[in-house]
CSV table of C-alpha atoms and ligand atoms in Angstrom, one decimal:
chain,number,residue,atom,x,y,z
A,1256,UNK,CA,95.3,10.7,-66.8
A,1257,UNK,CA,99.0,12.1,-67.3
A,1258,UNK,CA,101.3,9.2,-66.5
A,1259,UNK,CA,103.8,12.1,-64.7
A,1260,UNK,CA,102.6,13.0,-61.1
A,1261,UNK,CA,103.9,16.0,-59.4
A,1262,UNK,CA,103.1,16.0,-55.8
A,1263,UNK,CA,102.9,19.4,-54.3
A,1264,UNK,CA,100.5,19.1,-51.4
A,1265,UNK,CA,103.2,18.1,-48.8
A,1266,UNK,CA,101.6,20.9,-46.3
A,1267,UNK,CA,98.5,18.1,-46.4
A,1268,UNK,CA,101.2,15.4,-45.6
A,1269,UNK,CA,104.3,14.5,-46.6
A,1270,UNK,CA,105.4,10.8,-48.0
A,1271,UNK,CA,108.1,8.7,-45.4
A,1272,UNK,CA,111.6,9.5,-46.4
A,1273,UNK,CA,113.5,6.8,-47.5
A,1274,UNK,CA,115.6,6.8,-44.5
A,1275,UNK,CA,112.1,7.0,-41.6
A,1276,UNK,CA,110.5,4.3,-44.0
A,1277,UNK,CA,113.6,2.3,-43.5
A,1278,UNK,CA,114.4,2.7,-39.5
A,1279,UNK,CA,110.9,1.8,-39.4
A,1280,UNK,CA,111.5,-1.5,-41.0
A,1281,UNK,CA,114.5,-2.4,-39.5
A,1282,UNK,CA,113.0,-2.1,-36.5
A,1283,UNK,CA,108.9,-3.3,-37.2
A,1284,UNK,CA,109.9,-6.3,-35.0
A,1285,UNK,CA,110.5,-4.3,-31.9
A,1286,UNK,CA,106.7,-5.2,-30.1
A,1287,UNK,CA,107.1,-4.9,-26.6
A,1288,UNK,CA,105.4,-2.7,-24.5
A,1289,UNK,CA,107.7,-0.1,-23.5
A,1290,UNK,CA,106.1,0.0,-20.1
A,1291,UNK,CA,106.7,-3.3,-19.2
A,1292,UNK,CA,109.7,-4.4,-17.2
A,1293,UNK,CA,111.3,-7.3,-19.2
A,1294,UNK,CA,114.0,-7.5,-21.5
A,1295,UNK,CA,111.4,-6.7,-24.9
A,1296,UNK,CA,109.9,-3.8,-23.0
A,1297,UNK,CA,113.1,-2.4,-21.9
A,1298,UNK,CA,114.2,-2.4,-25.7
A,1299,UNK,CA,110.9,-0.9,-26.6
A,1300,UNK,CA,111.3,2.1,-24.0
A,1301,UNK,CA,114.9,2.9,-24.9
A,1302,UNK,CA,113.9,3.3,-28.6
A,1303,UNK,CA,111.2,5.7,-27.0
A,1304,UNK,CA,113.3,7.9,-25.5
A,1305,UNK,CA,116.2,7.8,-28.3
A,1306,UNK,CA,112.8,9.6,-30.2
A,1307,UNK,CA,112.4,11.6,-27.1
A,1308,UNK,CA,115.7,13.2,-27.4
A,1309,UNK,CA,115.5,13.4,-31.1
A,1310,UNK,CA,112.7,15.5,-31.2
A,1311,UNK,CA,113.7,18.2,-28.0
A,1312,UNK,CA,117.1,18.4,-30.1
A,1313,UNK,CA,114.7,19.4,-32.6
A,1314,UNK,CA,112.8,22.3,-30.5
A,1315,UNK,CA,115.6,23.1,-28.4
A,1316,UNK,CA,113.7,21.2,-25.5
A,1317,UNK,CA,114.7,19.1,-23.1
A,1318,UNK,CA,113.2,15.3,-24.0
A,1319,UNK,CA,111.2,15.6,-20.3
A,1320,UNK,CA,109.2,18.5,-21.9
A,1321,UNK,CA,108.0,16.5,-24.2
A,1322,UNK,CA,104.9,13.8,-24.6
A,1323,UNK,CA,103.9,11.7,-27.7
A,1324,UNK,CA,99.8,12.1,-28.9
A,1325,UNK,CA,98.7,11.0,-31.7
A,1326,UNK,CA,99.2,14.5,-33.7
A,1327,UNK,CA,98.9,18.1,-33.9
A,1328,UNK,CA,94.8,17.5,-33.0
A,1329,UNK,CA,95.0,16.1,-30.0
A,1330,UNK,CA,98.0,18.1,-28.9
A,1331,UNK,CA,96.0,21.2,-29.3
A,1332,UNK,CA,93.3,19.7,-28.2
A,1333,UNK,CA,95.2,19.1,-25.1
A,1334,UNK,CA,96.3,22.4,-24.2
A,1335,UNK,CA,92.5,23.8,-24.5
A,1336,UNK,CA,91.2,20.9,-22.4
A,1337,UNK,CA,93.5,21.9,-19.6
A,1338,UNK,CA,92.7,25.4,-19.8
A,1339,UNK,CA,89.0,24.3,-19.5
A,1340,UNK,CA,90.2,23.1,-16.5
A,1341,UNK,CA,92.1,25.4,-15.1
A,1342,UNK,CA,89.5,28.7,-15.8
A,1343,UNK,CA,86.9,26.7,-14.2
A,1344,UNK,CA,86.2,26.5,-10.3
A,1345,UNK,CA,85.8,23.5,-7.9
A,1346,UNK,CA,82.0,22.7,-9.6
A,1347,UNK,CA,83.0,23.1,-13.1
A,1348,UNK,CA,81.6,26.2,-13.3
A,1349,UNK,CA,83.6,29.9,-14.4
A,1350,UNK,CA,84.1,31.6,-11.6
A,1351,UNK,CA,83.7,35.3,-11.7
A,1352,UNK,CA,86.9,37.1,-11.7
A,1353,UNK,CA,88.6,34.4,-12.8
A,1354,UNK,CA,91.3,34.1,-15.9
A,1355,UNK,CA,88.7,33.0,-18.5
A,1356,UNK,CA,89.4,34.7,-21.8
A,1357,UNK,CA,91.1,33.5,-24.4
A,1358,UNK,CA,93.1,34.9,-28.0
A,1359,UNK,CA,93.2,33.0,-30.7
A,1360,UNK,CA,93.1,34.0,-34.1
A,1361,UNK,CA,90.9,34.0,-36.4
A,1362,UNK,CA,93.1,32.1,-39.0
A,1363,UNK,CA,93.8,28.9,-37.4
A,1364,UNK,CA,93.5,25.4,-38.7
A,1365,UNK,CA,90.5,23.8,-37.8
A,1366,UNK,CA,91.6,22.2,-34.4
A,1367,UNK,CA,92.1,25.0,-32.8
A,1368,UNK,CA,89.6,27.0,-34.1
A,1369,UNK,CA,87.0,24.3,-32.9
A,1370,UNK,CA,88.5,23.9,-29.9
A,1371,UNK,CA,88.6,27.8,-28.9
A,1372,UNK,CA,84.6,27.7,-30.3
A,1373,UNK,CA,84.1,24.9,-27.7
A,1374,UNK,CA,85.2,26.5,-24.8
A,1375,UNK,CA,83.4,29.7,-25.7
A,1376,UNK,CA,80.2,27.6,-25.3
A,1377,UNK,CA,80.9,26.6,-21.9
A,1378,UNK,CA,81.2,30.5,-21.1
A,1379,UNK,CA,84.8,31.7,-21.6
A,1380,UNK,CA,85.5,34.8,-23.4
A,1381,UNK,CA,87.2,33.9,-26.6
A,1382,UNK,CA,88.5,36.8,-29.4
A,1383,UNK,CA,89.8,35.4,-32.3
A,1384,UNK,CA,91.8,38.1,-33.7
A,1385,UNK,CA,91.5,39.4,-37.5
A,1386,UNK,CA,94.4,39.3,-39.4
A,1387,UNK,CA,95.8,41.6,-42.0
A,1388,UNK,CA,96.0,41.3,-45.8
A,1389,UNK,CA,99.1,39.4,-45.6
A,1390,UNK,CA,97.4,37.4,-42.7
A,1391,UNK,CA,99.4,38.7,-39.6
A,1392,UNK,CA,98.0,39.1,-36.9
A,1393,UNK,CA,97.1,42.8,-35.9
A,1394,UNK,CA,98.7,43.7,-32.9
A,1395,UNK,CA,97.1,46.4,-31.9
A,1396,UNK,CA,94.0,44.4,-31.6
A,1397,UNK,CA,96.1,42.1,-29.9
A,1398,UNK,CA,97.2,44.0,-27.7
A,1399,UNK,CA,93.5,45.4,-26.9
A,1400,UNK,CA,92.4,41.9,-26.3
A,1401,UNK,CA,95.2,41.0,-23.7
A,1402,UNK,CA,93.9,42.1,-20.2
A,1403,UNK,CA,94.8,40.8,-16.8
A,1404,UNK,CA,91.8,38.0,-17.7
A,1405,UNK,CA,94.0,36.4,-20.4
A,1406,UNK,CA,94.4,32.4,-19.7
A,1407,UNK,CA,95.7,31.5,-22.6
A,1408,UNK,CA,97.2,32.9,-26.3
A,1409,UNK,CA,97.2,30.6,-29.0
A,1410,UNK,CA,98.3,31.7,-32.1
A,1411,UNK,CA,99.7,29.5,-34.9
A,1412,UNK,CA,103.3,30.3,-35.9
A,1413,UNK,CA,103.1,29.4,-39.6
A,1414,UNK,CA,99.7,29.6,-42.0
A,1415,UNK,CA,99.0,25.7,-43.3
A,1416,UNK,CA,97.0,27.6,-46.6
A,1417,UNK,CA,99.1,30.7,-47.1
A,1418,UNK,CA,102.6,30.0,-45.5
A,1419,UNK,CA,102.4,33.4,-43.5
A,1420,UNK,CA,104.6,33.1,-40.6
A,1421,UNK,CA,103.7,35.3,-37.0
A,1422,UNK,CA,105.8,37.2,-35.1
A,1423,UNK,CA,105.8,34.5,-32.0
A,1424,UNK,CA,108.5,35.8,-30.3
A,1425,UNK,CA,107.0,39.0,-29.8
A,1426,UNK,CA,103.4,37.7,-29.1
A,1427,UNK,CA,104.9,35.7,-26.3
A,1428,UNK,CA,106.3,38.1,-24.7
A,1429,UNK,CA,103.1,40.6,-24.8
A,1430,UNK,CA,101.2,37.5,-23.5
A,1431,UNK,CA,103.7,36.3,-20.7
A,1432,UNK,CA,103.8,40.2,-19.3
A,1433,UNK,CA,100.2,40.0,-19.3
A,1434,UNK,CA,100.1,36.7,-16.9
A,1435,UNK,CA,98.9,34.3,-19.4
A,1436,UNK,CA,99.9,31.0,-20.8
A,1437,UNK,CA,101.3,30.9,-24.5
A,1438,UNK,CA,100.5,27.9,-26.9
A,1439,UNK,CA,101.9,27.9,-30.3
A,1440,UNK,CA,100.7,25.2,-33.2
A,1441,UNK,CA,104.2,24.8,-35.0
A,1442,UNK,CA,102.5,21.7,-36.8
A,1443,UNK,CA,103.7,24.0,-40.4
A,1444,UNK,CA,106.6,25.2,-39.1
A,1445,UNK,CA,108.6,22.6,-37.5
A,1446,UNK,CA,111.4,21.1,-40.2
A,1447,UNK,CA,110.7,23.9,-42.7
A,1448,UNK,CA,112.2,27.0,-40.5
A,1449,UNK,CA,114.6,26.7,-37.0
A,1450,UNK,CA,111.8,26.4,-33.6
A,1451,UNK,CA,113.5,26.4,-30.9
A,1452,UNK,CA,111.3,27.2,-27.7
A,1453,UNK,CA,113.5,28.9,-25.4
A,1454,UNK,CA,114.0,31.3,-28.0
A,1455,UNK,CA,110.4,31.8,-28.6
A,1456,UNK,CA,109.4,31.9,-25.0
A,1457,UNK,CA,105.9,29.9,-25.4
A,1458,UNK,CA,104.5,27.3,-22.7
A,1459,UNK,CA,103.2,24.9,-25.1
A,1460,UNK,CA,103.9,24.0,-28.8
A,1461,UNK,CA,102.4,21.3,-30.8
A,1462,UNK,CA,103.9,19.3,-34.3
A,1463,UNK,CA,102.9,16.5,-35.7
A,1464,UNK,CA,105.0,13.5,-37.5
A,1465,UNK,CA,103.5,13.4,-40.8
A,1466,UNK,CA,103.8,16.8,-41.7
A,1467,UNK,CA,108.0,16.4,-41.7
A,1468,UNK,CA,108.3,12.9,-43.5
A,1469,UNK,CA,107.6,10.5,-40.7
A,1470,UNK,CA,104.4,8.5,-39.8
A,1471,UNK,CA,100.5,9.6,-39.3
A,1472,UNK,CA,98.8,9.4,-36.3
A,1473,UNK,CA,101.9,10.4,-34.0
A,1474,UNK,CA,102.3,13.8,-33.1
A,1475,UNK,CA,103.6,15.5,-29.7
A,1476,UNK,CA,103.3,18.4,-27.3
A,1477,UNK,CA,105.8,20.3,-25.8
A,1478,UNK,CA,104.9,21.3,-22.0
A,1479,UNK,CA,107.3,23.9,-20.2
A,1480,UNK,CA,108.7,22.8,-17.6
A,1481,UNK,CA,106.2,24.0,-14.5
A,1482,UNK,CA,103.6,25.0,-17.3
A,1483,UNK,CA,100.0,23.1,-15.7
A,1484,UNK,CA,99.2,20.5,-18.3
A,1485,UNK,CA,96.3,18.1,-17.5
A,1486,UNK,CA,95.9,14.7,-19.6
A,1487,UNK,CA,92.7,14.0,-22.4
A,1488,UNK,CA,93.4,10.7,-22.2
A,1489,UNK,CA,92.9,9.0,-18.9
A,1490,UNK,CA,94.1,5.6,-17.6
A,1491,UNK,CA,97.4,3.9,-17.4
A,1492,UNK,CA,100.6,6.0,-16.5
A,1493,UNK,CA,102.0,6.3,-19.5
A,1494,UNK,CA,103.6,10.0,-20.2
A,1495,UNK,CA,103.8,10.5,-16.5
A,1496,UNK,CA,100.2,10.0,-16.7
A,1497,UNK,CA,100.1,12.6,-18.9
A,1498,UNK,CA,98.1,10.8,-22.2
A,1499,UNK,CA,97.4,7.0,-21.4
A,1500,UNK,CA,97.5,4.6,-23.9
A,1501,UNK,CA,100.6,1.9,-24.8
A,1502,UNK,CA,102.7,3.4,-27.1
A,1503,UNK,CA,102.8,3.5,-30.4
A,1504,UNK,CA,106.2,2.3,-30.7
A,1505,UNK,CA,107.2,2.1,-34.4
A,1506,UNK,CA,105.1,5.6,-34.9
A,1507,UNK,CA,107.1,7.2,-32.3
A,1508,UNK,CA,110.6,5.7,-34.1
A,1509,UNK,CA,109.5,7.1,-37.5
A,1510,UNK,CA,108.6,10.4,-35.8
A,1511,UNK,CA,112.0,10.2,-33.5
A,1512,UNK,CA,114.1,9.4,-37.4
A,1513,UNK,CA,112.2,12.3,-39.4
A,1514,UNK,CA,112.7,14.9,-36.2
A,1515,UNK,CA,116.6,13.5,-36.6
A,1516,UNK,CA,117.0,14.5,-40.0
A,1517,UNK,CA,115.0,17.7,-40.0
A,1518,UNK,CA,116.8,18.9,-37.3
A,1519,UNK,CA,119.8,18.0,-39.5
A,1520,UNK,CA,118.6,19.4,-42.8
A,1521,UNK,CA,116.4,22.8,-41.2
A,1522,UNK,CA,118.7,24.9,-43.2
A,1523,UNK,CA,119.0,23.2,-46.4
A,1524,UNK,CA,115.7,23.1,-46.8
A,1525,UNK,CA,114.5,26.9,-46.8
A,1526,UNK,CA,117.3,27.5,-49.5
A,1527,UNK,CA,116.5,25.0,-51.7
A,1528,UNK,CA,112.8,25.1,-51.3
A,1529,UNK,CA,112.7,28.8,-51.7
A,1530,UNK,CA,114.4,28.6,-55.1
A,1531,UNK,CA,111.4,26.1,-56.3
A,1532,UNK,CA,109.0,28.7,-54.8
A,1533,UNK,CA,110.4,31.6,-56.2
A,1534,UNK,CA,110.6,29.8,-59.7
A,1535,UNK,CA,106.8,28.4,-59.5
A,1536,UNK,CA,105.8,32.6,-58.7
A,1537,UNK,CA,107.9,34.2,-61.2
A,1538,UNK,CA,107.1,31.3,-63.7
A,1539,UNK,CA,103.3,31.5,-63.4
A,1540,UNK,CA,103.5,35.6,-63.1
A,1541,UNK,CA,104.7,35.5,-66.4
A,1542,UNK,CA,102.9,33.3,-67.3
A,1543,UNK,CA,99.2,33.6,-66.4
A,1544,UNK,CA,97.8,37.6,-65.9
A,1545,UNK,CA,95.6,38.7,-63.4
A,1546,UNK,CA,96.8,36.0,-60.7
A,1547,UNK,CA,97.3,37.2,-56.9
A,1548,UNK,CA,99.7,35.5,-55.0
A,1549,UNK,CA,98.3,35.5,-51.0
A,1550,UNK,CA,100.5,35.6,-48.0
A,1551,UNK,CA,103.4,37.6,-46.4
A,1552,UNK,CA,105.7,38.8,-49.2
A,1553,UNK,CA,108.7,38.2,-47.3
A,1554,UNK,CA,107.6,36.4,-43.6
A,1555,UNK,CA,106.6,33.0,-45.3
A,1556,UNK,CA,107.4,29.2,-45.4
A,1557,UNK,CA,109.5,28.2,-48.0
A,1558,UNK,CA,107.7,25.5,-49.3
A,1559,UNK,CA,104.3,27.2,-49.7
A,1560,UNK,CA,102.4,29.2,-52.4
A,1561,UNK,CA,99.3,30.3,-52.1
A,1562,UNK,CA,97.8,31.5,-55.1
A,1563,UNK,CA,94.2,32.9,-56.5
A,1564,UNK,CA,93.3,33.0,-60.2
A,1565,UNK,CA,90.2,35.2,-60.2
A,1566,UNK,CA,87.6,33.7,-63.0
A,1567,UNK,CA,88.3,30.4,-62.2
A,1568,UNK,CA,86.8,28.1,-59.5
A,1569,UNK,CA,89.6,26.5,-57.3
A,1570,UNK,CA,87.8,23.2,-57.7
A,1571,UNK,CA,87.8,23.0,-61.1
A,1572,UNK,CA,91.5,24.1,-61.3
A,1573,UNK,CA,92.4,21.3,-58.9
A,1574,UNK,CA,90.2,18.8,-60.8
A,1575,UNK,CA,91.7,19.8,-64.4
A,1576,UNK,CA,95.3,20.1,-63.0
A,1577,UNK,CA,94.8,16.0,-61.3
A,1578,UNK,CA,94.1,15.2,-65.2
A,1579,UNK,CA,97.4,16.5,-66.1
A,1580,UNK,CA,98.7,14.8,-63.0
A,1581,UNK,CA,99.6,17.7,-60.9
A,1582,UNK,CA,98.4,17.2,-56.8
A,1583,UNK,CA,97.9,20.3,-55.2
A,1584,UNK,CA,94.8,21.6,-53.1
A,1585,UNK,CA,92.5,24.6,-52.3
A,1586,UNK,CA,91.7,26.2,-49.6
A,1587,UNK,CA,88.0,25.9,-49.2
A,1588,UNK,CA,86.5,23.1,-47.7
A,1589,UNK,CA,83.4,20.8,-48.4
A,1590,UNK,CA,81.4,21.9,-46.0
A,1591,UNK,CA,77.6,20.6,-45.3
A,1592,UNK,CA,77.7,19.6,-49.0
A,1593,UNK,CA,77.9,23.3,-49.9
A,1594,UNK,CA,81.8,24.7,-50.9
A,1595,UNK,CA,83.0,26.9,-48.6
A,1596,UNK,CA,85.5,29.9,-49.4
A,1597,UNK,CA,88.7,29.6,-47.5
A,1598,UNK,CA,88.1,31.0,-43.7
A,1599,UNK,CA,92.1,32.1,-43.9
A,1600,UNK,CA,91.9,34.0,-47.2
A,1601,UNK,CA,88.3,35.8,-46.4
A,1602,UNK,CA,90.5,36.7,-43.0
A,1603,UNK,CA,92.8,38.4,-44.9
A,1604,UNK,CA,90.2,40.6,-47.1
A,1605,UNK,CA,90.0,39.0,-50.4
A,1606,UNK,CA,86.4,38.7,-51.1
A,1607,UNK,CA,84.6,35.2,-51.9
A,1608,UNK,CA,86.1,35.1,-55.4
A,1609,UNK,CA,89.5,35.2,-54.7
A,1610,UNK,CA,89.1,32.8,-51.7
A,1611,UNK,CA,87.3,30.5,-54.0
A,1612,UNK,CA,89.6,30.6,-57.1
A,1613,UNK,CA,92.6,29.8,-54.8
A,1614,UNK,CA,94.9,27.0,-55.1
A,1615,UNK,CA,98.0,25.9,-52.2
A,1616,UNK,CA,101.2,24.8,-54.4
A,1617,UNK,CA,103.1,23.3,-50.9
A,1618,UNK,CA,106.3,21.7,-51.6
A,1619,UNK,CA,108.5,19.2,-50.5
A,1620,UNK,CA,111.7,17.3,-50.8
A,1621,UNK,CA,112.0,15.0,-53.8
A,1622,UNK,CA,110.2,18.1,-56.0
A,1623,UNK,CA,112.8,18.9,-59.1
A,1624,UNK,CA,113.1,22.1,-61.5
A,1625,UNK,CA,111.6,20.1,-63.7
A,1626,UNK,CA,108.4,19.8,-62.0
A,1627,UNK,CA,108.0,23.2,-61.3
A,1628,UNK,CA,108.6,23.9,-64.7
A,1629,UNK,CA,106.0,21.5,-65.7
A,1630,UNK,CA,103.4,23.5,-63.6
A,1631,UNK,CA,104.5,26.3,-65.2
A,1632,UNK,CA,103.6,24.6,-68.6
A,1633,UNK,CA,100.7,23.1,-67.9
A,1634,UNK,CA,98.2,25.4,-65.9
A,1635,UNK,CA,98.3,28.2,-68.1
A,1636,UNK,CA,96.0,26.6,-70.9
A,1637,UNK,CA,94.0,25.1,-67.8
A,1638,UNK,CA,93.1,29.0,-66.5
A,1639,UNK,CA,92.5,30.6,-69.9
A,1640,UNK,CA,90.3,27.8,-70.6
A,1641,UNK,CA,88.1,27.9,-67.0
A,1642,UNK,CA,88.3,31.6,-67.6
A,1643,UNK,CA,86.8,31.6,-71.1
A,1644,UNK,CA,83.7,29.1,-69.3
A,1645,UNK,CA,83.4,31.2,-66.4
A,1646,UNK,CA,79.8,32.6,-66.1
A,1647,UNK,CA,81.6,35.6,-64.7
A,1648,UNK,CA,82.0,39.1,-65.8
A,1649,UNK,CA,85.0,39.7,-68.4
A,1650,UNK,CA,86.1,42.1,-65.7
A,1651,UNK,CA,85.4,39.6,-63.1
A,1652,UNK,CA,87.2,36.8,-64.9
A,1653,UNK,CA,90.4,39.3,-65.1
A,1654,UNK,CA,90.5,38.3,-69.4
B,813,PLP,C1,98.5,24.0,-38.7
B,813,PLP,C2,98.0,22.7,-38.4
B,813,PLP,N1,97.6,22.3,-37.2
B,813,PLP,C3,97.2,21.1,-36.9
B,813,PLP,C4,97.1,20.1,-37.8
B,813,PLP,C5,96.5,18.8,-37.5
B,813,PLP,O1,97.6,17.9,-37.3
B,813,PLP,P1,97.3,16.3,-37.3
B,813,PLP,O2,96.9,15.9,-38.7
B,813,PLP,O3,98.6,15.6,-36.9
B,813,PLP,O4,96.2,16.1,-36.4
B,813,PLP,C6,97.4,20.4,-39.2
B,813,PLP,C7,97.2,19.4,-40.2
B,813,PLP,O5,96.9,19.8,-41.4
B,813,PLP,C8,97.9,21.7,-39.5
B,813,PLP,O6,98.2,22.1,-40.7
């Protein structure tokens, strides 16, 4: 094992930074239940809503449109939950006529994906759209879909594997003429390029804490103000009944802290992370031949590269490049003990190699010239060499 480590897999999570880890220090000792009445609660539910505001500052929301969950899975879970509700009549049951189809795309993260599958069981209409090479979504398919039966859009607005960013403006617009309810999962985007949901025009947006340097297992949902929202969580009133449970104070006052400082540092970030992206591409184009890089030329987070290297398997790269200390991840996911290709890239038309020999370089703060420059050095020898095992074709391998 290299002693160096290079973390670049901050689209997975992010570490605190320094200045969440120490807010949520300072203020560890604040335990009381922010729903209760006395002097310790009262504390407790002022730090709540200092977060609250923090984090609508951060969307351009106001902090009553907003409720804590525990992250970007339950809030999406949320909004399909409701509209499980809301397309189904008085027995549960779809009424006929009703608004009961639903857009996604086919490119989600899991979540929503799962979610979307769910309610297609239960008998709602579901389309989840394909997706171009760069993985946008098509929109004349999209706007094929949309029919006076639409309930509810949900399209994410930035890719977690391949950094593509949607049009969501303009998909919010096509969806609210059309009558139906717009959801957004802004879980990648938030803290890495400006949200704000006015501008946007959506009903619902999700994030998540962990993914902008604050705490895991806090997330939120923002609800428009009128927009029908209906809990997962049932019991005490918490959230204006909204999501029961007592909350999770010091998560929320990490999550309040990061949402503070990427509110303050939104800017910063996309120029300084898209040098170190633009220095990781050129450096490994040089570099290493035959490699594609996936994702929106130009519409893309910062932070992200996503990048195949056809003749060699993205597990082995990731497995040879933790030797040399590098963290990074793939795409494809152990499914049912057998590896599956990644559903985003086979979306976007690159066939099972590509989608199998891909590896996500997602970057963060605290990431230096140096390290990229160290990737630079270090996988070349690691691709030639996988290459050079492959049991594929010379052609295949790209040597
Ligand atoms: C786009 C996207 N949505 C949702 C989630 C889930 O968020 P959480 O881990 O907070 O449940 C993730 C996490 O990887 C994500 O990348």
């Amino acid at each position: 094992m290299a002693d160096r480590r290079v973390y670049v897999d901050y689209n997975a999570t992010t570490p605190l930074r320094a200045e969440v880890k120490a807010a949520m220090i300072e203020d560890f000792d604040i335990y009381g239940n922010a729903s209760s009445m006395h002097a310790a609660g009262r504390l407790a539910h002022a730090r709540v809503e200092e977060a609250r505001i923090a984090i609508g500052k951060l969307l351009g929301a106001p902090p009553r449109d907003i409720i804590f969950t525990s992250g970007g899975s339950e809030s999406n879970n949320t909004v399909f939950q409701t509209m499980r509700r809301l397309g189904s009549g008085p027995d549960g049951k779809l009424p006929a006529g009703g608004r009961t189809e639903i857009i996604t795309t086919s490119v989600e993260h899991p979540c929503v994906l799962n979610s979307a599958a769910y309610l297609k069981t239960l008998g709602f209409n579901v389309t989840f759209l394909p997706v171009d090479e760069y993985g946008k979504i098509k929109m004349e398919a999209y706007k094929a879909a949309l029919s006076d039966k639409t309930l509810l859009v949900s399209v994410m607005m930035a890719n977690n594997e391949i950094g593509t960013i949607q049009d969501i403006k303009e998909i919010a617009r096509l969806a609210k003429a059309a009558g139906a309810f717009m959801h957004t999962d802004a879980v990648q985007a938030v803290g890495k390029i400006p949200v704000d949901v006015e501008d946007l025009g959506v009903d619902y947006l999700t994030m998540s804490a962990h993914k902008i340097y604050g705490p895991k297992g806090i997330g939120a949902l923002y609800i428009r103000e009128g927009a029908p929202i209906f809990p997962l969580i049932h019991g005490g009133h918490q959230e204006d009944g909204l999501r029961a449970g007592t909350y999770n104070n010091i998560g929320i006052l990490g999550f309040g802290k990061a949402a503070e400082l990427a509110a303050d540092s939104v800017d910063r970030y996309g120029r300084e992370l898209s040098v170190l992206r633009k220095r990781l591409r050129d450096g490994l184009l040089a570099k290493i031949p035959n490699i594609k890089i996936n994702g929106h030329p130009t519409d893309v987070l910062p932070n992200t590269i996503d990048i195949s290297f056809p003749g060699a398997e993205g597990e082995a790269i990731l497995l040879s490049m933790d030797i040399m200390g590098i963290e990074a991840s793939t795409g494809s996911a152990c499914a049912s003990g057998s590896l599956e290709p990644s559903h985003v890239l086979m979306a976007t038309g690159a066939g099972p190699e590509l989608a199998h020999g891909s590896i996500r370089f997602s970057m963060g703060w605290g990431i230096t010239q140096a390290d990229i420059d160290y990737i630079i050095e270090t996988l070349p020898p690691i691709i030639s060499r996988l290459r050079a095992m492959s049991t594929l074709s010379p052609a295949q391998a790209g040597a």
